[in-house]
Coordinates of C-alpha atoms and ligand atoms in Angstrom, one line a residue:
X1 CA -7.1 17.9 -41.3
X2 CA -4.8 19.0 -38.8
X3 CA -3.7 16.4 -36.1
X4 CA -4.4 16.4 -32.2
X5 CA -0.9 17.8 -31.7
X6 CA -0.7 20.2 -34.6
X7 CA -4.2 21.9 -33.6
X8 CA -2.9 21.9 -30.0
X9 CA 0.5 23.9 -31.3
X10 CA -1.7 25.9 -33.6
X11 CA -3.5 27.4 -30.2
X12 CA -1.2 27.7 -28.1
X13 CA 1.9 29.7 -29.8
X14 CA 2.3 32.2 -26.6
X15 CA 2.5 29.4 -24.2
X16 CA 5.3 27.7 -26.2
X17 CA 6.9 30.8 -26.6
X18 CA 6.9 31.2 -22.6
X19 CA 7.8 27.4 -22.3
X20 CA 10.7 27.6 -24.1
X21 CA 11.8 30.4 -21.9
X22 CA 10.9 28.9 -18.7
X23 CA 13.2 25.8 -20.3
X24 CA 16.1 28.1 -19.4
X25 CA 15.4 28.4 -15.4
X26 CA 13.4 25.4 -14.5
X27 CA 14.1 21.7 -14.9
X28 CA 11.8 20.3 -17.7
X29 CA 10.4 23.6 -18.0
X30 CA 8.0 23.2 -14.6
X31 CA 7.3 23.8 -11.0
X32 CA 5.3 20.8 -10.0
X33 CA 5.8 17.1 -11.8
X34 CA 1.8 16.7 -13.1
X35 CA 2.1 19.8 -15.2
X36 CA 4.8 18.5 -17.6
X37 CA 2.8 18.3 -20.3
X38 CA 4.3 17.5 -23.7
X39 CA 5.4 19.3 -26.3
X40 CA 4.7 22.3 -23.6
X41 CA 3.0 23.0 -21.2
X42 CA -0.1 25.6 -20.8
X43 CA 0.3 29.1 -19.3
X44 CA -2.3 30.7 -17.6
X45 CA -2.9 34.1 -17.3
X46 CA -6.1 34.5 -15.4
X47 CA -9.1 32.5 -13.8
X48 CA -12.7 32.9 -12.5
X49 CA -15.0 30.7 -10.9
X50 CA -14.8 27.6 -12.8
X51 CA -12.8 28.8 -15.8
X52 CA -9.4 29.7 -16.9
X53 CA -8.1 31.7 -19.8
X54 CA -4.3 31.2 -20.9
X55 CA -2.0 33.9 -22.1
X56 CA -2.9 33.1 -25.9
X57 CA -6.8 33.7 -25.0
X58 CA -8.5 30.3 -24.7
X59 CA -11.4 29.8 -22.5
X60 CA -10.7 26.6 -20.4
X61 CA -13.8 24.8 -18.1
X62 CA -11.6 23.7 -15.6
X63 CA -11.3 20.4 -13.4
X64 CA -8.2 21.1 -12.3
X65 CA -9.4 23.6 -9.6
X66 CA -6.3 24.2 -7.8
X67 CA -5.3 20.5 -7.7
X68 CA -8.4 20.3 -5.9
X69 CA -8.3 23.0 -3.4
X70 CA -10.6 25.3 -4.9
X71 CA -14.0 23.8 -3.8
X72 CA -15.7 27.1 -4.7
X73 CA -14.1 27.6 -8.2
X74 CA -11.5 31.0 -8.3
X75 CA -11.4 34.0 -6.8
X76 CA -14.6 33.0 -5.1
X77 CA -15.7 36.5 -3.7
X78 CA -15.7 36.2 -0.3
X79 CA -12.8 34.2 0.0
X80 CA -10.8 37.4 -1.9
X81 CA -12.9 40.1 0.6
X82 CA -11.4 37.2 3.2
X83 CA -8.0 37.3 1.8
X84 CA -8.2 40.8 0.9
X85 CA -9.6 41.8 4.2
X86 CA -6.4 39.9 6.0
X87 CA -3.6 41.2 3.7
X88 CA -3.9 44.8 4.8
X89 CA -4.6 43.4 8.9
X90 CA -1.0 41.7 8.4
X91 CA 0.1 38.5 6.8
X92 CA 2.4 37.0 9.1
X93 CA 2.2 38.3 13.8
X94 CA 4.9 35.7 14.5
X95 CA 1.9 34.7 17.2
X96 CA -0.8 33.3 18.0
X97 CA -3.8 34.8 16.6
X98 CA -7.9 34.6 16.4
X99 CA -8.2 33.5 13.3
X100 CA -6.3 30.0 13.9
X101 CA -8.2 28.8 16.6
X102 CA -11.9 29.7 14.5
X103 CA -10.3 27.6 11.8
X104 CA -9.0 24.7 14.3
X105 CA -12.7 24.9 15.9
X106 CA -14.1 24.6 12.4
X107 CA -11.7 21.9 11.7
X108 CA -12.9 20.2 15.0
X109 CA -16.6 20.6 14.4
X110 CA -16.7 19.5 10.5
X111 CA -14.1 16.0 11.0
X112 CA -15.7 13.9 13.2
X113 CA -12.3 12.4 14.7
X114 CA -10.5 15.8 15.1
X115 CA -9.8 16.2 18.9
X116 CA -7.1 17.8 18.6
X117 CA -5.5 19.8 15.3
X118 CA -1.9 20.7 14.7
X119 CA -1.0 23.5 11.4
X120 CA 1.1 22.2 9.0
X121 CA 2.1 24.2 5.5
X122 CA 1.4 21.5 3.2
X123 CA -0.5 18.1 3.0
X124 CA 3.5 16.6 2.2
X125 CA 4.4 17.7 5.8
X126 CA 0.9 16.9 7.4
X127 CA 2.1 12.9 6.2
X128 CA 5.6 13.7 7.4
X129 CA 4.1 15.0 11.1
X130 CA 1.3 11.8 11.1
X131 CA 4.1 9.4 10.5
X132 CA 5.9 10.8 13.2
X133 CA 3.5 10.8 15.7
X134 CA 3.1 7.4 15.0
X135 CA 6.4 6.1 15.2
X136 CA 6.8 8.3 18.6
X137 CA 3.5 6.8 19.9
X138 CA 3.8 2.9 18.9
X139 CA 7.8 3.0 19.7
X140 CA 8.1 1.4 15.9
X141 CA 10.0 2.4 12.9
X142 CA 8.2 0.4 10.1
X143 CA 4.9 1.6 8.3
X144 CA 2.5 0.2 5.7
X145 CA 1.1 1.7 2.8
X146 CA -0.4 0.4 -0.3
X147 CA 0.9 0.8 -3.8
X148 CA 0.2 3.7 -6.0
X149 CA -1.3 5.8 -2.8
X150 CA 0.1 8.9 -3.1
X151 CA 1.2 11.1 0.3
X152 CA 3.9 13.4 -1.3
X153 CA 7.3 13.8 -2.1
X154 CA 9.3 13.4 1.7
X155 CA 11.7 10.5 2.3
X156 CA 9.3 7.9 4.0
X157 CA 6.6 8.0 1.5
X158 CA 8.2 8.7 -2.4
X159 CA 7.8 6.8 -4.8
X160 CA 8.9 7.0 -8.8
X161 CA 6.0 9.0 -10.6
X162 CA 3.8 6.6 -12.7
X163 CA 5.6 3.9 -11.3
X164 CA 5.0 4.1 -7.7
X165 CA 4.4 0.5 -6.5
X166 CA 5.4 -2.2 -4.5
X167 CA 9.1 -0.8 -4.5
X168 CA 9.2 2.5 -2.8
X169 CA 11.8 4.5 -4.6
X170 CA 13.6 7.9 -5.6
X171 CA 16.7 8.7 -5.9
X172 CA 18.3 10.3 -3.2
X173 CA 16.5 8.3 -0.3
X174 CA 18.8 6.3 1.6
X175 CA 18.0 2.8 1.5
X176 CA 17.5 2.6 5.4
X177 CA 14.9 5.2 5.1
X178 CA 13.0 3.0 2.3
X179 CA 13.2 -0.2 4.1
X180 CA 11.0 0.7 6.8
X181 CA 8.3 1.5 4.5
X182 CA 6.3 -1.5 2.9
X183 CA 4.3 -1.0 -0.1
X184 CA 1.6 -3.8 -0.4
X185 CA -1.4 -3.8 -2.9
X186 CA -4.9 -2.3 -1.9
X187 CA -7.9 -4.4 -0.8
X188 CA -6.1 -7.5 0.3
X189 CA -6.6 -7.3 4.1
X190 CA -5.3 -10.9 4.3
X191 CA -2.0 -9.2 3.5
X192 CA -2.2 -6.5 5.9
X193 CA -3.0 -9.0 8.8
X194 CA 0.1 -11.1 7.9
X195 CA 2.5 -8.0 8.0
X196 CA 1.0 -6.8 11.2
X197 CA 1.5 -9.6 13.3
X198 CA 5.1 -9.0 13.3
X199 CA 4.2 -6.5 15.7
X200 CA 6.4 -3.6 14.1
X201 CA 4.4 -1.5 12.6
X202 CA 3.7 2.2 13.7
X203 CA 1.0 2.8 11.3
X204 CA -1.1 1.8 8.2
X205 CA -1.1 5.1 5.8
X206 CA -3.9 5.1 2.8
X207 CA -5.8 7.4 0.9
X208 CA -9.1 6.4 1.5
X209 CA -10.4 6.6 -1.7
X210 CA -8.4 4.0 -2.5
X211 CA -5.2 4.9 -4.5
X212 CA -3.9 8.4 -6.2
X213 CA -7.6 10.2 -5.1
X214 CA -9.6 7.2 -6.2
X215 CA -8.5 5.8 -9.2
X216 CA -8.3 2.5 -7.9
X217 CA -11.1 2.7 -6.0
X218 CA -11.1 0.6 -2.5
X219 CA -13.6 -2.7 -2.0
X220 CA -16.7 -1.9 0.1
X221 CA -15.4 -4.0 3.3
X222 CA -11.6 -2.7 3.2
X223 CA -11.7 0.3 5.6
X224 CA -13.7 -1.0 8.1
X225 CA -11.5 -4.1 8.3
X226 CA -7.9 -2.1 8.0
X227 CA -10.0 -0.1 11.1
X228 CA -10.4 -3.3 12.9
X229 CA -7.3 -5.4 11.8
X230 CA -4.8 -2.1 13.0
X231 CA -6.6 -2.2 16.7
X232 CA -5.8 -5.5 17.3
X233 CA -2.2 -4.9 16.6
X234 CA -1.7 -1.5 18.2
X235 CA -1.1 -0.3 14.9
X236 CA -2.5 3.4 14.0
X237 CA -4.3 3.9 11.3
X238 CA -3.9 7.1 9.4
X239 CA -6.3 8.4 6.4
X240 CA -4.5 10.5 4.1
X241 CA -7.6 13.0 3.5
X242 CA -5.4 15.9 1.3
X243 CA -7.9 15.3 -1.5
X244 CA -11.0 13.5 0.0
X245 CA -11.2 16.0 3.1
X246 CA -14.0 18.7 2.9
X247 CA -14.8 17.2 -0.5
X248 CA -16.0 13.1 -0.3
X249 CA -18.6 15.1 2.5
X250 CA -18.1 18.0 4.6
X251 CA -16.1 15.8 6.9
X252 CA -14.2 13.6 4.4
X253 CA -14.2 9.8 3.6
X254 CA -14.5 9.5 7.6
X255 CA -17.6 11.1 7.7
X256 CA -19.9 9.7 4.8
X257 CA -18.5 5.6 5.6
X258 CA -18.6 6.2 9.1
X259 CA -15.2 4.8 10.2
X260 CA -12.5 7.0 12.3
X261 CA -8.9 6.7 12.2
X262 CA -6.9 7.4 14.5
X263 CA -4.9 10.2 12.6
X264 CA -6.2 12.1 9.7
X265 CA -4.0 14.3 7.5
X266 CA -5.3 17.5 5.7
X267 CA -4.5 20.2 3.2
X268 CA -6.0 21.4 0.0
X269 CA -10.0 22.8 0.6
X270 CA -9.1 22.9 4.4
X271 CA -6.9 25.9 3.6
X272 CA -9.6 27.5 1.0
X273 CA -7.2 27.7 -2.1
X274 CA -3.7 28.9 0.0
X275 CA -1.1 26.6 1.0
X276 CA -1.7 25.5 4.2
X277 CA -2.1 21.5 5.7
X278 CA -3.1 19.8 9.3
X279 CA -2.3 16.3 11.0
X280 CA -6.0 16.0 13.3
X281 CA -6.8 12.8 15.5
X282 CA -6.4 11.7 19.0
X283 CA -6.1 13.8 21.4
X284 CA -3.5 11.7 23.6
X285 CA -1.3 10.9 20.3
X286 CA -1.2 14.5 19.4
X287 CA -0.5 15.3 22.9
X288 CA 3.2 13.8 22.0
X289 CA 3.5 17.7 20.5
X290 CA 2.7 19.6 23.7
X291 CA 5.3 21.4 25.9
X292 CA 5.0 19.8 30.0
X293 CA 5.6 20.8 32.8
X294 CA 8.8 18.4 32.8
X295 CA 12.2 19.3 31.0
X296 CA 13.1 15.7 30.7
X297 CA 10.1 15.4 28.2
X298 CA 10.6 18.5 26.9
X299 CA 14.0 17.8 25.9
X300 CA 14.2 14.3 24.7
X301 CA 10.5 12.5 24.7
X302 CA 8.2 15.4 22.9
X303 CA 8.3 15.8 18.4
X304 CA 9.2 19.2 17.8
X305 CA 7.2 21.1 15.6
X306 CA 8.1 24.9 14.3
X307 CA 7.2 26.1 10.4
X308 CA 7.3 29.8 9.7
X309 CA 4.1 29.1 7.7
X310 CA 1.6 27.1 10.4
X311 CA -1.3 28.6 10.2
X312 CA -0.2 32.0 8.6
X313 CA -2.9 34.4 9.1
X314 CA -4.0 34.5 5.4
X315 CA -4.1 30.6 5.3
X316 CA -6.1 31.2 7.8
X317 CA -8.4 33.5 6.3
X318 CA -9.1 31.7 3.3
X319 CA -9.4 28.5 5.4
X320 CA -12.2 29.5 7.6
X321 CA -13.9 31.2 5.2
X322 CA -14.1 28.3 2.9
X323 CA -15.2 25.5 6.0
X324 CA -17.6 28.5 6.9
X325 CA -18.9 27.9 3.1
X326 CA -19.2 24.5 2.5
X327 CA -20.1 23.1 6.2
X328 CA -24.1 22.4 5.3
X329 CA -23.5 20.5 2.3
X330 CA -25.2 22.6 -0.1
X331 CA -21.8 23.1 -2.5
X332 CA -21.3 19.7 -2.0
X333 CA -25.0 18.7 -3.5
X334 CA -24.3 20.9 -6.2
X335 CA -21.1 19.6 -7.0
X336 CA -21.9 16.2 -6.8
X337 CA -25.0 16.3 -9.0
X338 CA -22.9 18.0 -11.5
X339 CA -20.6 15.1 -11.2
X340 CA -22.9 12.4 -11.7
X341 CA -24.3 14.0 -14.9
X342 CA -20.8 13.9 -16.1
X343 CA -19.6 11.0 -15.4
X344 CA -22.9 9.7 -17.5
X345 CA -22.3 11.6 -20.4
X346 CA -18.6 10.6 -20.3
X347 CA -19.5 6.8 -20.2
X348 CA -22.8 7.7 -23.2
X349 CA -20.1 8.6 -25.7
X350 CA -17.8 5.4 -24.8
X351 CA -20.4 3.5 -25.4
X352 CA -21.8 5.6 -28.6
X353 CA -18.1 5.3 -30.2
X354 CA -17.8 1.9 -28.4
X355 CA -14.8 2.9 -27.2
X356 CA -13.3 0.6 -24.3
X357 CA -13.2 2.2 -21.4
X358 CA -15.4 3.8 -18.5
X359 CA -16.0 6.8 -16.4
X360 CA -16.4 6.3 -12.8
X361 CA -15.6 8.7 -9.4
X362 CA -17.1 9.7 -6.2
X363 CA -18.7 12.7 -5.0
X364 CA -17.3 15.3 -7.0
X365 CA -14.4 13.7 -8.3
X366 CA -13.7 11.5 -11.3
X367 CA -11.8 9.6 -13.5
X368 CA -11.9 8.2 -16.6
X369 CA -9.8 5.2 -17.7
X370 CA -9.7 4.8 -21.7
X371 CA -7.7 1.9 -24.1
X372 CA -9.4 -1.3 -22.0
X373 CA -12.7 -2.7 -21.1
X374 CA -13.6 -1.5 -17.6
X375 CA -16.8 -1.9 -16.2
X376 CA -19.5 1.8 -16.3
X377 CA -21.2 2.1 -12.8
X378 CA -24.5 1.5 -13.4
X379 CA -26.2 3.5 -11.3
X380 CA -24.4 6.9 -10.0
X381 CA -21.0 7.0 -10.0
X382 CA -19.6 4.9 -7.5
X383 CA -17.7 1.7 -5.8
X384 CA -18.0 -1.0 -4.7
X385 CA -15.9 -2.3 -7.6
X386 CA -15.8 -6.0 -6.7
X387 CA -12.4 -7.7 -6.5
X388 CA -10.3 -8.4 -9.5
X389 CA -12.3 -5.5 -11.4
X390 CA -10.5 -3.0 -10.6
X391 CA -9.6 -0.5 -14.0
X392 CA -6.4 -0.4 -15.0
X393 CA -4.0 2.6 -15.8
X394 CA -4.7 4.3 -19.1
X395 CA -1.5 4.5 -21.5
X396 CA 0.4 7.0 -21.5
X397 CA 0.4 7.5 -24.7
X398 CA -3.4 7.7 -24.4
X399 CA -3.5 10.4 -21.4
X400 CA -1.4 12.5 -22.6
X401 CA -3.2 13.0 -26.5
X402 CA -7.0 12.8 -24.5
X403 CA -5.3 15.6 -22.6
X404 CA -4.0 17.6 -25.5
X405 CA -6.9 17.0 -27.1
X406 CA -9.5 18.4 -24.4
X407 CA -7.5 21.6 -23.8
X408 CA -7.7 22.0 -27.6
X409 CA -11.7 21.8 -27.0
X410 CA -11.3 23.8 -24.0
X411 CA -11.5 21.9 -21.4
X412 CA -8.5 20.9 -18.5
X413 CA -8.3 17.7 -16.8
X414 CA -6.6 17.2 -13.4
X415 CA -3.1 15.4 -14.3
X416 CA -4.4 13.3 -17.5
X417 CA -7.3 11.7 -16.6
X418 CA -9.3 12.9 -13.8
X419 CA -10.4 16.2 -12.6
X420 CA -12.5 17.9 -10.0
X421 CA -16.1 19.4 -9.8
X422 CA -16.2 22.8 -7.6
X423 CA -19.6 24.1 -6.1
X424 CA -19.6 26.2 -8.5
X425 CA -19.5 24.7 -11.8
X426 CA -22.7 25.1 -14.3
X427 CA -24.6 22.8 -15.9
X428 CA -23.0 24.3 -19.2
X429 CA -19.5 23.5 -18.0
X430 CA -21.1 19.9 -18.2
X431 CA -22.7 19.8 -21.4
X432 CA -19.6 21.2 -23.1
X433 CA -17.1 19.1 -21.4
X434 CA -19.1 15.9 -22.9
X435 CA -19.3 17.8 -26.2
X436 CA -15.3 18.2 -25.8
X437 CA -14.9 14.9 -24.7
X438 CA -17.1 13.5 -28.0
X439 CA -15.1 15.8 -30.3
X440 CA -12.0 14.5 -28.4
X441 CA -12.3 10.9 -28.5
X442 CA -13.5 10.8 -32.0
X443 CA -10.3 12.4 -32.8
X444 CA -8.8 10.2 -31.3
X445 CA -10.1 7.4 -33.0
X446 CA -9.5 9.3 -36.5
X447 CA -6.0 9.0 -35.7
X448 CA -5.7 5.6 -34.3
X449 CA -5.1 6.3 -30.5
X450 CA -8.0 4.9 -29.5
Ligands
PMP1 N1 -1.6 13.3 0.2 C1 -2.4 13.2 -0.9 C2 -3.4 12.1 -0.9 C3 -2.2 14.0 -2.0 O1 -3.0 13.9 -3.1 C4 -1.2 15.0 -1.9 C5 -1.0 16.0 -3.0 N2 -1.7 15.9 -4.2 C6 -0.4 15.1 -0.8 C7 -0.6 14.2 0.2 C8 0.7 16.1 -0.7 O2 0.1 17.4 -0.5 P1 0.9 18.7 -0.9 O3 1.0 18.8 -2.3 O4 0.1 19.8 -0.2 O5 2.3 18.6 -0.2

């Protein structure tokens, strides 16, 4: 019988064929880190709804969705007749335009602590803006974020891919830039008191999920305490919502555990599928972007902000549509049903092939951690994980043949080991993703991964 990574060669000879061209022009073969896949990566050549079919034919349920933009699957149609619809209006006035401020009032109406909104292009330079405003408003260099949360790739936040931790790090940063960020683990607000009484920190930064969209999910208590501990000190508090925005509820993490930060950064489903980001919050921090009547703070005390992209007109387009979409929850029921049933039927089969391991997420994401014992939720799919519980990382060596192995069944996780459920996924995507999942895991086993 043919191995994981023979049958996974054996499918895909026209992506290998492309791969080993694209060697030639790109480093490692890619244009984003989390689709370095070994021995190649896939190539895809079109996608509808909640499927994708690569250039050597396969039919792939997909959990990627867009890195978790596409709430509504691809090409959903009215965000095309949206896009559509824009493209031939114009794609770019070089002013203001209609069609930002619907999406800002949208923005407003659906996150509960959005007084004011600013455009960025990408959830990487939303971080970069909130981090700024911060520092500009507190008067204070240093910020605090907790290990593994991801916030992009600029200076203040990098960290080594799949080693991010307590030692910020990248080549290329200078070390001045990287000691005024502190890395600290998750959950321990003991540890986040102690670093704030030294009274020089601009801002806390976390997804809140807990760290990279939820894998290490957060204790119940830990965001409203990081909520009180950061008022005390005059520290802001900044929820990273790229991922959990639009998608933990209509108006993110914020909105379903009740606790508003002071800054909130955005990208992803606020832009409906098109690049596009925002830095919402406080009206009198943001303020720190307006022009005054005063040249003094015009010229030295306001943050600067251009970006040929901010809200571009089709951004725009897709953006409102898709808040216009999803605003009553309905997608969001759908998707999160959908979820639940698969996160069951993902921890069934562990526990049919008594494999160590668990499935576990939130609203319509989810993860699965494989090679250790981790607890299964037993009800739903969610936290509170109690502390000292928390799973751990799957191998590498694990993630990357369970990802071989479920594209080979059809099916594409997000990264290795998590993936996203749109609004318009089926309950037949579900069913066959546990089928593919069974077939993939008992492989697996077969050849001793597992
Ligand atoms: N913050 C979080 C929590 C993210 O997950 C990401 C991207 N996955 C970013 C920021 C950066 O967003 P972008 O890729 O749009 O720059």
């Amino acid at each position: 019988m043919a191995t994981i990574l023979q049958a996974f060669q054996k499918l895909h000879p026209g992506s290998a064929k492309l791969y080993a061209g694209s060697l030639t022009t790109f480093p490692s073969g890619v244009t984003h880190d989390i689709r370095h896949l070994t021995p190649f990566s896939i190539f895809i050549d079109h996608a509808k709804g909640s499927h994708k079919w690569d250039v050597d034919g396969n039919d792939i349920i997909d959990f990627v969705m867009g890195h978790g933009a596409l709430f509504l699957g691809h090409s959903y149609p009215a965000l095309v007749d949206a896009v559509s619809e824009q493209v031939r209006k114009g794609t770019h006035y070089g002013a203001s335009h209609e069609q930002e401020l619907r999406w800002g009032r949208l923005v407003q109406e659906l996150v509960p602590s959005a007084e004011a909104v600013r455009f960025t292009s990408s959830g990487t330079e939303a971080t970069l803006m909130a981090i700024r405003l911060a520092r500009a408003y507190t008067g204070r260099d240093k910020i605090l974020k907790f290990d593994y949360h991801f916030h992009g790739w600029h200076d203040s936040v990098v960290g080594a891919r799949f080693a991010e931790s307590d030692i910020p790090r990248s080549v290329g940063v200078p070390a001045a830039t990287l000691s005024n960020t502190l890395s600290i683990p998750q959950n321990d607000i003991k540890l986040v008191e102690e670093r704030l009484a030294q009274d020089d920190v601009a801002c806390v930064i976390l997804e809140p999920s807990g760290a990279s969209w939820g894998t290490l999910p957060l204790t119940e208590h830990f965001l409203a305490d990081l909520r009180e501990t950061t008022r005390r000190y005059g520290t802001l508090l900044i929820f990273d919502e790229v991922v959990t925005g639009f998608r933990v509820s209509s108006g993110g993490v914020q909105k379903h555990f009740g606790i508003s930060p002071d800054l909130t950064t955005l990208a992803k489903i606020l832009a409906g599928g098109l690049p596009g980001g925002a830095v919402v919050g406080k009206g009198d921090i943001l303020s720190l972007i307006e022009f005054r009547d005063d040249a003094q703070w015009n010229e030295s005390r306001r943050i600067a902000h251009p970006g040929t992209y901010n809200a571009n007109p089709l951004s725009a387009a897709a953006g409102t549509t898709m808040l216009s979409l999803i605003g009553d929850g309905q997608f969001h029921a759908q998707a999160d049903a959908l979820n639940s049933k698969l996160v069951a039927g993902l921890n069934r089969v562990l526990e049919k092939k008594a494999i160590p391991g668990c499935a576990y997420g939130l609203a319509s994401y989810f993860h699965i951690a494989l090679g250790q014992e981790c607890p299964r939720p037993k009800a739903g799919i969610e936290w509170p994980w109690e502390d000292g519980n928390l799973p751990a990382r799957t191998p590498l060596p694990i993630a990357v043949a369970l990802k071989r192995a479920l594209l080979n069944h059809g099916v594409d996780l997000m990264g290795m080991t998590g993936g996203f459920v749109s609004g318009v996924h089926k309950e037949g995507d579900i069913d066959s993703t546990i089928d593919a999942f069974e077939a993939a895991v008992g492989e697996m086993q077969a050849e001793g991964i597992l």
